[in-house]
CSV table of C-alpha atoms in Angstrom, one decimal:
chain,number,residue,atom,x,y,z
A,1,MET,CA,33.0,26.9,-13.6
A,2,THR,CA,29.5,25.0,-12.7
A,3,SER,CA,27.1,27.2,-10.6
A,4,GLN,CA,26.3,25.8,-7.2
A,5,SER,CA,22.6,25.9,-8.5
A,6,THR,CA,22.9,24.1,-11.3
A,7,ILE,CA,23.9,20.9,-10.0
A,8,PRO,CA,20.7,20.2,-7.6
A,9,LEU,CA,19.0,20.1,-10.8
A,10,ALA,CA,21.5,18.0,-13.2
A,11,SER,CA,21.6,15.3,-10.1
A,12,THR,CA,17.6,15.7,-10.5
A,13,ARG,CA,17.9,14.8,-13.6
A,14,ALA,CA,19.4,12.0,-13.2
A,15,GLU,CA,17.3,10.2,-10.8
A,16,PHE,CA,14.5,10.3,-13.2
A,17,TRP,CA,15.4,7.1,-15.5
A,18,PRO,CA,16.7,5.2,-12.1
A,19,LEU,CA,13.3,5.7,-10.6
A,20,ILE,CA,11.3,5.3,-13.7
A,21,ARG,CA,12.6,1.5,-14.1
A,22,LEU,CA,12.0,0.6,-10.6
A,23,ALA,CA,8.7,2.4,-9.7
A,24,VAL,CA,6.8,1.2,-13.5
A,25,PRO,CA,7.6,-2.5,-12.1
A,26,LEU,CA,6.3,-1.6,-9.4
A,27,MET,CA,3.4,0.4,-9.7
A,28,VAL,CA,2.3,-2.2,-12.4
A,29,GLY,CA,3.1,-5.5,-9.8
A,30,LEU,CA,0.9,-3.3,-6.7
A,31,ALA,CA,-1.8,-3.1,-9.2
A,32,ALA,CA,-2.0,-6.6,-9.5
A,33,ALA,CA,-3.0,-6.5,-6.0
A,34,LEU,CA,-5.8,-4.3,-6.3
A,35,LEU,CA,-7.3,-6.1,-9.8
A,36,ILE,CA,-7.8,-8.9,-7.7
A,37,GLY,CA,-10.2,-6.4,-5.4
A,38,VAL,CA,-11.5,-4.7,-9.0
A,39,VAL,CA,-12.2,-8.3,-10.4
A,40,ASP,CA,-14.2,-9.4,-7.3
A,41,THR,CA,-16.3,-6.5,-7.3
A,42,ALA,CA,-16.6,-6.1,-10.8
A,43,MET,CA,-17.8,-9.7,-10.8
A,44,ILE,CA,-19.9,-9.3,-7.4
A,45,ALA,CA,-21.8,-6.0,-9.0
A,46,PRO,CA,-24.2,-8.3,-10.9
A,47,LEU,CA,-25.9,-9.6,-7.8
A,48,GLY,CA,-27.1,-6.3,-6.7
A,49,THR,CA,-26.3,-3.8,-4.2
A,50,VAL,CA,-26.5,-5.6,-1.2
A,51,PRO,CA,-23.5,-7.7,-1.8
A,52,LEU,CA,-21.3,-5.2,-3.5
A,53,ALA,CA,-22.0,-3.2,-0.1
A,54,ALA,CA,-20.9,-6.6,1.8
A,55,VAL,CA,-17.6,-6.3,0.0
A,56,GLY,CA,-17.2,-2.9,0.7
A,57,VAL,CA,-17.4,-3.7,4.8
A,58,THR,CA,-14.7,-6.1,4.3
A,59,THR,CA,-12.8,-3.8,2.2
A,60,ALA,CA,-13.1,-1.6,4.8
A,61,VAL,CA,-11.5,-3.6,7.4
A,62,LEU,CA,-9.4,-5.3,5.3
A,63,ILE,CA,-7.5,-1.9,4.8
A,64,ILE,CA,-6.5,-2.1,8.5
A,65,LEU,CA,-4.4,-5.1,8.5
A,66,ILE,CA,-3.2,-5.0,5.0
A,67,SER,CA,-1.6,-1.0,5.8
A,68,ALA,CA,-0.4,-2.6,9.2
A,69,LEU,CA,1.3,-5.3,7.6
A,70,TRP,CA,2.8,-3.0,4.8
A,71,GLY,CA,5.0,-1.9,7.6
A,72,VAL,CA,7.0,-5.2,8.2
A,73,ILE,CA,7.2,-5.6,4.6
A,74,THR,CA,8.6,-2.0,4.3
A,75,VAL,CA,10.5,-2.9,7.0
A,76,ILE,CA,12.4,-6.2,4.3
A,77,SER,CA,12.3,-3.9,2.0
A,78,VAL,CA,14.4,-1.6,3.2
A,79,GLN,CA,16.7,-3.6,5.2
A,80,ILE,CA,17.3,-6.0,2.0
A,81,SER,CA,17.5,-2.9,-0.1
A,82,GLN,CA,20.7,-1.7,2.7
A,83,ALA,CA,22.6,-4.3,2.3
A,84,GLU,CA,22.0,-5.1,-1.1
A,85,GLY,CA,23.5,-1.5,-1.4
A,86,ALA,CA,26.7,-2.3,0.9
A,87,GLY,CA,26.8,-5.3,-1.5
A,88,ASP,CA,26.5,-8.2,1.5
A,89,PRO,CA,24.7,-11.0,0.3
A,90,VAL,CA,24.5,-12.8,3.4
A,91,ARG,CA,23.0,-9.8,5.3
A,92,VAL,CA,20.4,-10.1,2.3
A,93,ALA,CA,20.1,-13.8,3.3
A,94,THR,CA,19.5,-12.6,6.8
A,95,ALA,CA,17.3,-10.1,6.3
A,96,LEU,CA,15.2,-12.0,3.8
A,97,ARG,CA,14.7,-15.5,5.9
A,98,GLY,CA,13.7,-13.2,9.2
A,99,GLY,CA,11.4,-11.4,7.6
A,100,LEU,CA,9.4,-14.0,6.2
A,101,LEU,CA,9.3,-15.7,9.4
A,102,LEU,CA,8.0,-12.5,10.6
A,103,CYS,CA,5.7,-12.2,7.6
A,104,LEU,CA,4.4,-15.5,8.5
A,105,ILE,CA,3.6,-14.8,12.1
A,106,GLY,CA,2.0,-11.4,10.9
A,107,GLY,CA,0.3,-12.4,8.8
A,108,SER,CA,-1.7,-15.5,10.4
A,109,GLY,CA,-1.9,-12.9,13.3
A,110,GLY,CA,-4.3,-10.5,11.3
A,111,ALA,CA,-6.1,-13.3,9.9
A,112,LEU,CA,-7.1,-14.1,13.2
A,113,LEU,CA,-7.6,-10.7,14.6
A,114,MET,CA,-10.0,-9.5,11.5
A,115,ILE,CA,-11.7,-12.9,12.6
A,116,ALA,CA,-12.6,-12.1,15.8
A,117,THR,CA,-13.6,-8.6,15.1
A,118,TYR,CA,-17.0,-9.9,12.9
A,119,PRO,CA,-19.0,-9.9,16.0
A,120,LEU,CA,-18.4,-5.7,16.4
A,121,LEU,CA,-19.8,-4.6,13.1
A,122,GLY,CA,-23.5,-4.9,14.1
A,123,PRO,CA,-22.7,-2.8,17.4
A,124,LEU,CA,-20.9,-0.5,14.8
A,125,GLY,CA,-24.3,0.3,12.7
A,126,GLN,CA,-23.4,-1.6,9.7
A,127,PRO,CA,-26.6,-2.4,7.8
A,128,GLU,CA,-28.3,-5.7,9.0
A,129,GLU,CA,-28.5,-7.0,5.4
A,130,VAL,CA,-25.1,-6.7,4.6
A,131,LEU,CA,-23.9,-8.9,7.8
A,132,ALA,CA,-27.0,-11.1,7.0
A,133,ILE,CA,-24.5,-12.5,3.9
A,134,LEU,CA,-21.2,-11.2,4.7
A,135,LEU,CA,-19.4,-14.2,7.0
A,136,PRO,CA,-18.2,-16.4,4.2
A,137,TYR,CA,-16.7,-13.7,2.5
A,138,TRP,CA,-15.0,-12.5,5.6
A,139,VAL,CA,-13.8,-15.8,7.1
A,140,SER,CA,-12.3,-16.6,3.4
A,141,MET,CA,-10.4,-12.7,3.2
A,142,ALA,CA,-9.5,-13.4,6.3
A,143,ILE,CA,-7.3,-16.4,5.1
A,144,TRP,CA,-5.8,-14.3,2.2
A,145,ILE,CA,-4.3,-12.3,4.2
A,146,ILE,CA,-1.6,-14.6,4.9
A,147,PRO,CA,-0.2,-15.9,1.4
A,148,PHE,CA,-0.6,-11.6,0.2
A,149,THR,CA,1.5,-11.1,3.6
A,150,LEU,CA,4.8,-14.1,2.6
A,151,PHE,CA,4.2,-13.0,-1.2
A,152,PHE,CA,4.9,-9.7,-1.2
A,153,GLY,CA,8.0,-10.6,1.3
A,154,LEU,CA,9.6,-12.1,-1.2
A,155,LYS,CA,8.6,-9.4,-3.7
A,156,ALA,CA,11.0,-7.3,-1.5
A,157,LEU,CA,13.7,-9.1,-2.4
A,158,PHE,CA,13.0,-9.3,-6.0
A,159,ASP,CA,12.7,-5.6,-6.3
A,160,ALA,CA,15.4,-4.9,-4.3
A,161,VAL,CA,17.7,-6.8,-6.2
A,162,GLU,CA,16.9,-5.1,-9.4
A,163,TRP,CA,14.3,-8.4,-10.0
A,164,PRO,CA,11.0,-6.3,-10.6
A,165,TRP,CA,9.6,-7.5,-13.6
A,166,THR,CA,10.3,-10.9,-12.1
A,167,ALA,CA,7.5,-9.9,-9.8
A,168,VAL,CA,5.8,-8.1,-12.2
A,169,GLY,CA,4.8,-11.4,-13.8
A,170,LEU,CA,4.7,-13.0,-10.5
A,171,SER,CA,1.6,-10.8,-9.3
A,172,TYR,CA,-0.3,-10.8,-12.7
A,173,LEU,CA,0.4,-14.7,-12.7
A,174,GLY,CA,-2.3,-14.9,-9.6
A,175,VAL,CA,-4.8,-12.4,-11.5
A,176,LEU,CA,-4.6,-14.4,-14.8
A,177,PHE,CA,-6.0,-17.0,-12.5
A,178,ASN,CA,-8.4,-14.5,-10.5
A,179,VAL,CA,-10.9,-13.9,-13.6
A,180,PRO,CA,-11.7,-17.3,-14.7
A,181,ALA,CA,-11.7,-18.5,-11.2
A,182,ASN,CA,-14.2,-16.3,-10.1
A,183,TYR,CA,-16.3,-16.4,-12.7
A,184,THR,CA,-16.6,-20.7,-12.1
A,185,PHE,CA,-17.1,-19.9,-8.3
A,186,ILE,CA,-20.0,-17.4,-8.2
A,187,HIS,CA,-21.9,-17.7,-10.7
A,188,ILE,CA,-21.6,-21.4,-12.1
A,189,LEU,CA,-21.0,-23.1,-9.2
A,190,ASP,CA,-23.3,-20.4,-7.6
A,191,LEU,CA,-21.7,-19.3,-4.8
A,192,GLY,CA,-22.1,-16.0,-4.2
A,193,ILE,CA,-20.1,-13.8,-2.4
A,194,LEU,CA,-17.8,-17.0,-1.0
A,195,GLY,CA,-16.9,-17.5,-4.3
A,196,ALA,CA,-15.2,-13.8,-4.7
A,197,GLY,CA,-13.6,-15.2,-1.6
A,198,LEU,CA,-11.6,-18.6,-1.8
A,199,ALA,CA,-10.9,-17.2,-5.7
A,200,SER,CA,-8.5,-14.9,-4.0
A,201,ILE,CA,-7.2,-17.5,-1.7
A,202,LEU,CA,-6.1,-19.5,-4.4
A,203,SER,CA,-5.1,-17.2,-6.7
A,204,GLN,CA,-2.9,-15.7,-4.1
A,205,CYS,CA,-1.4,-19.2,-3.3
A,206,ILE,CA,-0.7,-19.5,-7.1
A,207,SER,CA,1.4,-16.0,-7.0
A,208,LEU,CA,3.6,-17.0,-3.1
A,209,LEU,CA,4.2,-20.8,-4.6
A,210,ALA,CA,5.2,-18.9,-8.2
A,211,ALA,CA,8.1,-16.9,-6.2
A,212,TRP,CA,8.8,-19.8,-4.3
A,213,VAL,CA,10.0,-21.5,-6.7
A,214,VAL,CA,12.3,-18.7,-8.7
A,215,LEU,CA,13.6,-18.1,-5.3
A,216,THR,CA,14.6,-21.9,-4.9
A,217,LYS,CA,15.9,-22.5,-8.0
A,218,ALA,CA,16.8,-19.4,-10.2
A,219,PRO,CA,20.4,-19.3,-10.5
A,220,GLY,CA,20.3,-15.3,-9.8
A,221,MET,CA,19.0,-16.2,-6.3
A,222,ALA,CA,21.8,-18.4,-5.8
A,223,ASP,CA,23.7,-15.7,-2.9
A,224,PHE,CA,19.7,-15.0,-1.7
A,225,ARG,CA,19.2,-18.6,-0.7
A,226,GLN,CA,22.8,-19.5,1.3
A,227,ARG,CA,21.8,-21.2,4.2
A,228,VAL,CA,22.4,-18.3,7.1
A,229,THR,CA,20.9,-18.8,10.5
A,230,VAL,CA,18.7,-16.0,11.9
A,231,PRO,CA,18.9,-16.3,15.6
A,232,TRP,CA,15.2,-14.9,17.0
A,233,ALA,CA,17.0,-11.5,18.1
A,234,GLN,CA,16.8,-11.2,14.6
A,235,VAL,CA,13.3,-11.2,14.3
A,236,TRP,CA,12.5,-9.6,17.4
A,237,ALA,CA,14.8,-7.0,16.3
A,238,GLN,CA,13.4,-6.9,12.6
A,239,CYS,CA,9.8,-6.6,14.7
A,240,LYS,CA,11.0,-3.6,16.4
A,241,ASP,CA,11.9,-2.1,13.2
A,242,ALA,CA,8.3,-2.6,11.7
A,243,LEU,CA,6.2,-2.3,14.8
A,244,PRO,CA,6.1,2.0,14.5
A,245,LEU,CA,5.6,1.5,10.7
A,246,CYS,CA,2.8,-0.9,11.5
A,247,LEU,CA,1.5,1.4,13.7
A,248,GLY,CA,1.7,4.5,11.2
A,249,TYR,CA,0.6,2.4,8.2
A,250,ALA,CA,-2.0,0.8,10.6
A,251,GLY,CA,-3.3,4.9,11.7
A,252,GLU,CA,-3.9,5.5,7.9
A,253,GLY,CA,-5.3,3.0,6.8
A,254,GLY,CA,-7.6,2.7,10.2
A,255,ALA,CA,-8.7,5.9,9.1
A,256,TYR,CA,-9.8,5.0,6.2
A,257,ALA,CA,-11.1,2.3,6.9
A,258,ILE,CA,-13.7,4.7,9.8
A,259,VAL,CA,-14.5,6.6,6.1
A,260,GLY,CA,-15.6,2.7,5.2
A,261,LEU,CA,-17.9,2.1,8.1
A,262,MET,CA,-19.2,6.0,8.4
A,263,MET,CA,-20.6,4.9,4.6
A,264,GLY,CA,-22.1,2.0,5.7
A,265,TRP,CA,-23.6,4.5,9.0
A,266,LEU,CA,-25.3,6.5,5.5
A,267,GLY,CA,-26.8,3.3,4.0
A,268,ALA,CA,-25.9,0.5,2.0
A,269,ASP,CA,-26.0,2.7,-1.4
A,270,ALA,CA,-23.6,5.2,0.7
A,271,LEU,CA,-21.1,2.1,0.9
A,272,ALA,CA,-21.8,0.5,-2.5
A,273,ALA,CA,-20.6,3.9,-4.0
A,274,HIS,CA,-17.6,4.0,-1.4
A,275,GLN,CA,-16.5,0.9,-2.7
A,276,ILE,CA,-16.8,1.5,-6.5
A,277,VAL,CA,-14.2,4.8,-5.9
A,278,ASN,CA,-12.2,2.8,-3.6
A,279,ALA,CA,-11.5,0.0,-5.9
A,280,LEU,CA,-11.0,2.1,-9.1
A,281,ALA,CA,-8.8,5.0,-7.4
A,282,GLY,CA,-6.8,2.8,-5.5
A,283,LEU,CA,-5.3,1.5,-8.4
A,284,ALA,CA,-4.9,4.9,-9.9
A,285,TYR,CA,-2.8,5.2,-6.5
A,286,MET,CA,-0.5,1.8,-6.9
A,287,ILE,CA,0.9,4.7,-9.1
A,288,PRO,CA,1.8,7.0,-6.0
A,289,LEU,CA,2.4,4.0,-4.1
A,290,GLY,CA,4.9,2.1,-6.2
A,291,MET,CA,6.8,5.9,-6.5
A,292,ALA,CA,6.7,5.5,-2.6
A,293,GLY,CA,8.4,2.2,-3.1
A,294,ALA,CA,10.8,2.7,-5.4
A,295,VAL,CA,12.1,5.7,-3.6
A,296,ALA,CA,12.7,3.7,-0.4
A,297,ILE,CA,14.6,1.3,-1.7
A,298,ARG,CA,16.8,4.1,-3.8
A,299,VAL,CA,17.4,6.1,-1.0
A,300,GLY,CA,18.3,2.6,1.2
A,301,LEU,CA,20.5,2.0,-1.5
A,302,ALA,CA,22.1,5.2,-1.1
A,303,VAL,CA,22.3,5.4,2.6
A,304,GLY,CA,24.0,1.5,2.6
A,305,ALA,CA,26.3,3.3,-0.1
A,306,GLU,CA,26.5,5.7,3.0
A,307,SER,CA,25.5,8.7,-0.5
A,308,GLN,CA,24.0,11.4,1.1
A,309,THR,CA,24.1,13.9,-1.6
A,310,ARG,CA,21.7,11.7,-3.9
A,311,LEU,CA,18.9,11.7,-1.2
A,312,ARG,CA,17.3,14.8,-2.1
A,313,PRO,CA,18.0,14.5,-5.6
A,314,ILE,CA,16.1,11.2,-5.7
A,315,VAL,CA,12.8,12.8,-4.1
A,316,LYS,CA,12.6,16.0,-6.0
A,317,ALA,CA,12.5,13.8,-9.2
A,318,SER,CA,9.7,11.6,-7.6
A,319,PHE,CA,7.8,14.6,-6.5
A,320,ILE,CA,7.9,16.3,-9.6
A,321,MET,CA,6.6,12.7,-11.2
A,322,VAL,CA,4.3,11.5,-9.0
A,323,THR,CA,2.3,15.1,-9.2
A,324,LEU,CA,2.6,15.1,-13.0
A,325,TRP,CA,0.8,11.4,-12.3
A,326,GLN,CA,-2.0,12.3,-10.1
A,327,GLY,CA,-3.2,15.6,-11.8
A,328,LEU,CA,-3.8,13.4,-14.8
A,329,ALA,CA,-5.6,10.9,-12.8
A,330,ALA,CA,-7.4,13.4,-11.2
A,331,ALA,CA,-8.3,14.3,-14.8
A,332,VAL,CA,-9.7,11.3,-15.3
A,333,PHE,CA,-11.4,10.6,-12.6
A,334,ILE,CA,-13.3,14.1,-13.0
A,335,VAL,CA,-13.9,13.8,-17.2
A,336,ALA,CA,-14.4,9.4,-16.8
A,337,GLY,CA,-16.1,9.5,-13.7
A,338,PRO,CA,-20.2,8.7,-14.9
A,339,VAL,CA,-18.8,5.9,-16.9
A,340,MET,CA,-16.5,4.0,-14.4
A,341,ALA,CA,-19.8,4.4,-11.8
A,342,GLU,CA,-22.1,3.0,-14.9
A,343,THR,CA,-20.1,0.1,-15.5
A,344,MET,CA,-20.0,-0.8,-11.9
A,345,SER,CA,-23.6,-0.4,-10.5
A,346,GLN,CA,-27.0,-0.4,-12.6
A,347,ASP,CA,-28.4,1.4,-9.6
A,348,LEU,CA,-29.1,5.2,-10.2
A,349,ALA,CA,-29.1,5.9,-6.4
A,350,VAL,CA,-25.3,4.9,-6.3
A,351,ILE,CA,-24.1,5.8,-10.1
A,352,ASP,CA,-25.1,9.2,-9.3
A,353,LEU,CA,-23.6,9.4,-5.7
A,354,ALA,CA,-20.2,7.6,-6.9
A,355,VAL,CA,-20.1,10.6,-10.1
A,356,THR,CA,-19.5,13.0,-7.0
A,357,LEU,CA,-17.8,11.1,-5.1
A,358,PHE,CA,-14.6,10.8,-8.0
A,359,ILE,CA,-14.5,14.2,-8.1
A,360,VAL,CA,-13.7,15.1,-4.4
A,361,VAL,CA,-11.3,12.2,-4.6
A,362,ALA,CA,-9.6,13.6,-7.9
A,363,LEU,CA,-9.0,17.0,-5.4
A,364,LEU,CA,-7.3,15.2,-2.8
A,365,GLN,CA,-5.0,13.6,-5.4
A,366,VAL,CA,-1.8,15.8,-5.3
A,367,ALA,CA,-1.5,15.8,-1.5
A,368,ASP,CA,-2.2,11.4,-1.2
A,369,GLY,CA,0.7,10.9,-3.7
A,370,ILE,CA,3.4,13.8,-1.8
A,371,GLN,CA,2.6,12.3,1.6
A,372,GLY,CA,2.6,8.9,0.2
A,373,THR,CA,6.4,9.5,-1.9
A,374,ALA,CA,7.6,11.3,1.2
A,375,LEU,CA,6.9,8.6,3.9
A,376,GLY,CA,8.6,6.2,1.0
A,377,ALA,CA,12.0,8.5,1.5
A,378,LEU,CA,11.8,8.7,5.4
A,379,ARG,CA,11.0,4.8,5.1
A,380,GLY,CA,14.2,4.1,3.5
A,381,MET,CA,16.7,6.4,5.8
A,382,SER,CA,14.9,4.3,8.3
A,383,ASP,CA,13.5,7.1,9.6
A,384,MET,CA,10.2,5.5,12.0
A,385,ASN,CA,8.6,7.4,15.2
A,386,LEU,CA,8.4,10.8,13.9
A,387,PRO,CA,7.2,9.8,10.8
A,388,THR,CA,4.6,7.7,12.5
A,389,VAL,CA,3.9,10.6,15.1
A,390,ILE,CA,2.8,13.1,12.0
A,391,THR,CA,0.8,10.2,10.0
A,392,LEU,CA,-1.2,9.1,13.1
A,393,VAL,CA,-1.8,13.3,14.5
A,394,ALA,CA,-2.9,13.8,10.4
A,395,TYR,CA,-5.8,11.2,10.3
A,396,TRP,CA,-6.8,10.7,14.4
A,397,PRO,CA,-7.1,13.8,15.5
A,398,LEU,CA,-7.4,15.9,12.5
A,399,ALA,CA,-9.3,14.3,9.6
A,400,LEU,CA,-11.4,11.9,11.2
A,401,PRO,CA,-13.5,14.3,13.7
A,402,ALA,CA,-13.6,16.6,10.2
A,403,SER,CA,-15.1,14.0,8.7
A,404,TYR,CA,-18.1,12.8,11.0
A,405,LEU,CA,-18.6,16.9,11.4
A,406,LEU,CA,-19.3,17.0,7.6
A,407,GLY,CA,-20.1,14.5,6.6
A,408,PHE,CA,-23.1,14.3,9.9
A,409,VAL,CA,-23.8,17.2,11.9
A,410,PHE,CA,-23.7,19.2,8.7
A,411,GLY,CA,-25.5,17.3,6.8
A,412,PHE,CA,-23.2,16.9,3.6
A,413,GLY,CA,-23.0,13.1,4.0
A,414,ALA,CA,-20.7,10.8,1.8
A,415,THR,CA,-19.3,13.7,0.6
A,416,GLY,CA,-18.8,15.2,3.3
A,417,VAL,CA,-17.0,12.3,5.0
A,418,TRP,CA,-14.2,12.4,2.0
A,419,LEU,CA,-13.9,16.4,2.4
A,420,GLY,CA,-13.2,15.7,5.9
A,421,TYR,CA,-10.3,12.5,5.2
A,422,GLY,CA,-8.8,14.7,2.9
A,423,LEU,CA,-7.8,17.0,5.8
A,424,GLY,CA,-5.5,14.6,6.8
A,425,LEU,CA,-3.9,13.9,3.6
A,426,PHE,CA,-3.4,17.8,3.5
A,427,VAL,CA,-1.5,17.8,6.8
A,428,ALA,CA,0.1,14.6,5.7
A,429,ALA,CA,1.7,16.4,2.7
A,430,ILE,CA,3.3,19.4,4.3
A,431,ALA,CA,4.3,17.3,7.6
A,432,LEU,CA,6.1,14.6,5.9
A,433,PRO,CA,8.1,16.2,3.2
A,434,TRP,CA,9.1,19.4,5.7
A,435,ARG,CA,10.8,16.2,7.8
A,436,PHE,CA,12.8,15.0,5.4
A,437,TRP,CA,14.3,18.1,4.0
A,438,TRP,CA,15.2,18.7,7.6
A,439,LEU,CA,17.2,15.1,7.8
A,440,THR,CA,19.2,15.5,5.0
A,441,GLY,CA,19.8,19.7,5.2
A,442,ILE,CA,22.1,18.1,8.4
A,443,PRO,CA,25.6,17.6,7.5
A,444,THR,CA,26.9,14.6,7.9
A,445,PRO,CA,29.9,14.7,10.6
A,446,ARG,CA,33.6,14.5,9.7
A,447,PRO,CA,36.1,12.8,12.0
A,448,THR,CA,37.8,14.8,14.1
A,449,PRO,CA,41.8,15.1,13.5
A,450,VAL,CA,44.3,13.0,15.0
A,451,THR,CA,47.3,15.2,16.5
A,452,THR,CA,50.0,14.1,18.0
């Protein structure tokens, strides 16, 4: 007779391959979005420290808005996954169409909000030399938010219905266009950082157009493009589901953005070093972020199929894989940090600080991967509210004050700011898995027998 202790292990092993098969294209596809930022950083870096710092300021605020909109995209993905798990293509089509409408509204609102916040950068202490050249790039990246959000709304469909490599190809179509477009606009047409913004808009629009063609023309998508009526009540319901997610993601992204603004208080060198680390560490984070997306989809499919016993094995397998990856990423940052910094800048002060920040970031990798993966699992279960509270508490009353104290009061500068931010990661990495384990430990109620 098989012992009970061997059953979870076997179930966990069975989840490795399905997670890898889904997570790898998600990781590669998400990396495409960040590669556009890396291309911008690499192309702008020869223009000097101040233009590079301008990209850093823009990225810091852009993170807040994209993080908030990621809540909308997550709700679409979870709803499509649960509908697909239940074998209901009509529900899939309804969730997609309502979600795309919500993406359009949210993306447009995000763009307008970003433009409206520009006058606040001066009072928030950003360097004057950076603000003198920033506005054109700022506005262009605000516009970029709209096609970005719509594209990822469509990508949620491809990922959930087992077309993830199609989504990858569409993502990299934009990246391939972005490289020559960046070089042409920045260096040949001499548009400076505005050229990088224009190239990003055009690249994202090309990916979006190609995704729409696949949805409307591919035979395998026929079930999901059927005509369905999407009442405003459905859109409003999606909006209500997305709101706590948006707050949670914006809370995390907002805290990270304030870290970027704190770097601005330390000067252009600190801001430029932060941008280098942010661009390259962000690529590494696509692995746990892709795993979080895969876990959310796998958990959503299990919930839709009413298969409660699969939930813990899915998350155990994901924790093992993300821990191994983040440990490897940490080693790369420590060993190759100097080379990566020298590749991105010729300013010795910027290089030295970036190398130190790479070491600090390496120390945070495993905690960051665990908290992100646990959050994905909870999203797949449609557990929205308490994870949002956990995230907000971890970063705002804990991480940000710690960043300020270590960076400015105790005088550790940029290193202290990053170490303080790490406090929030560690708190979330403990609390979010605990929440998942508590929820999945509740037995599924059995129907009460009817007696006569």
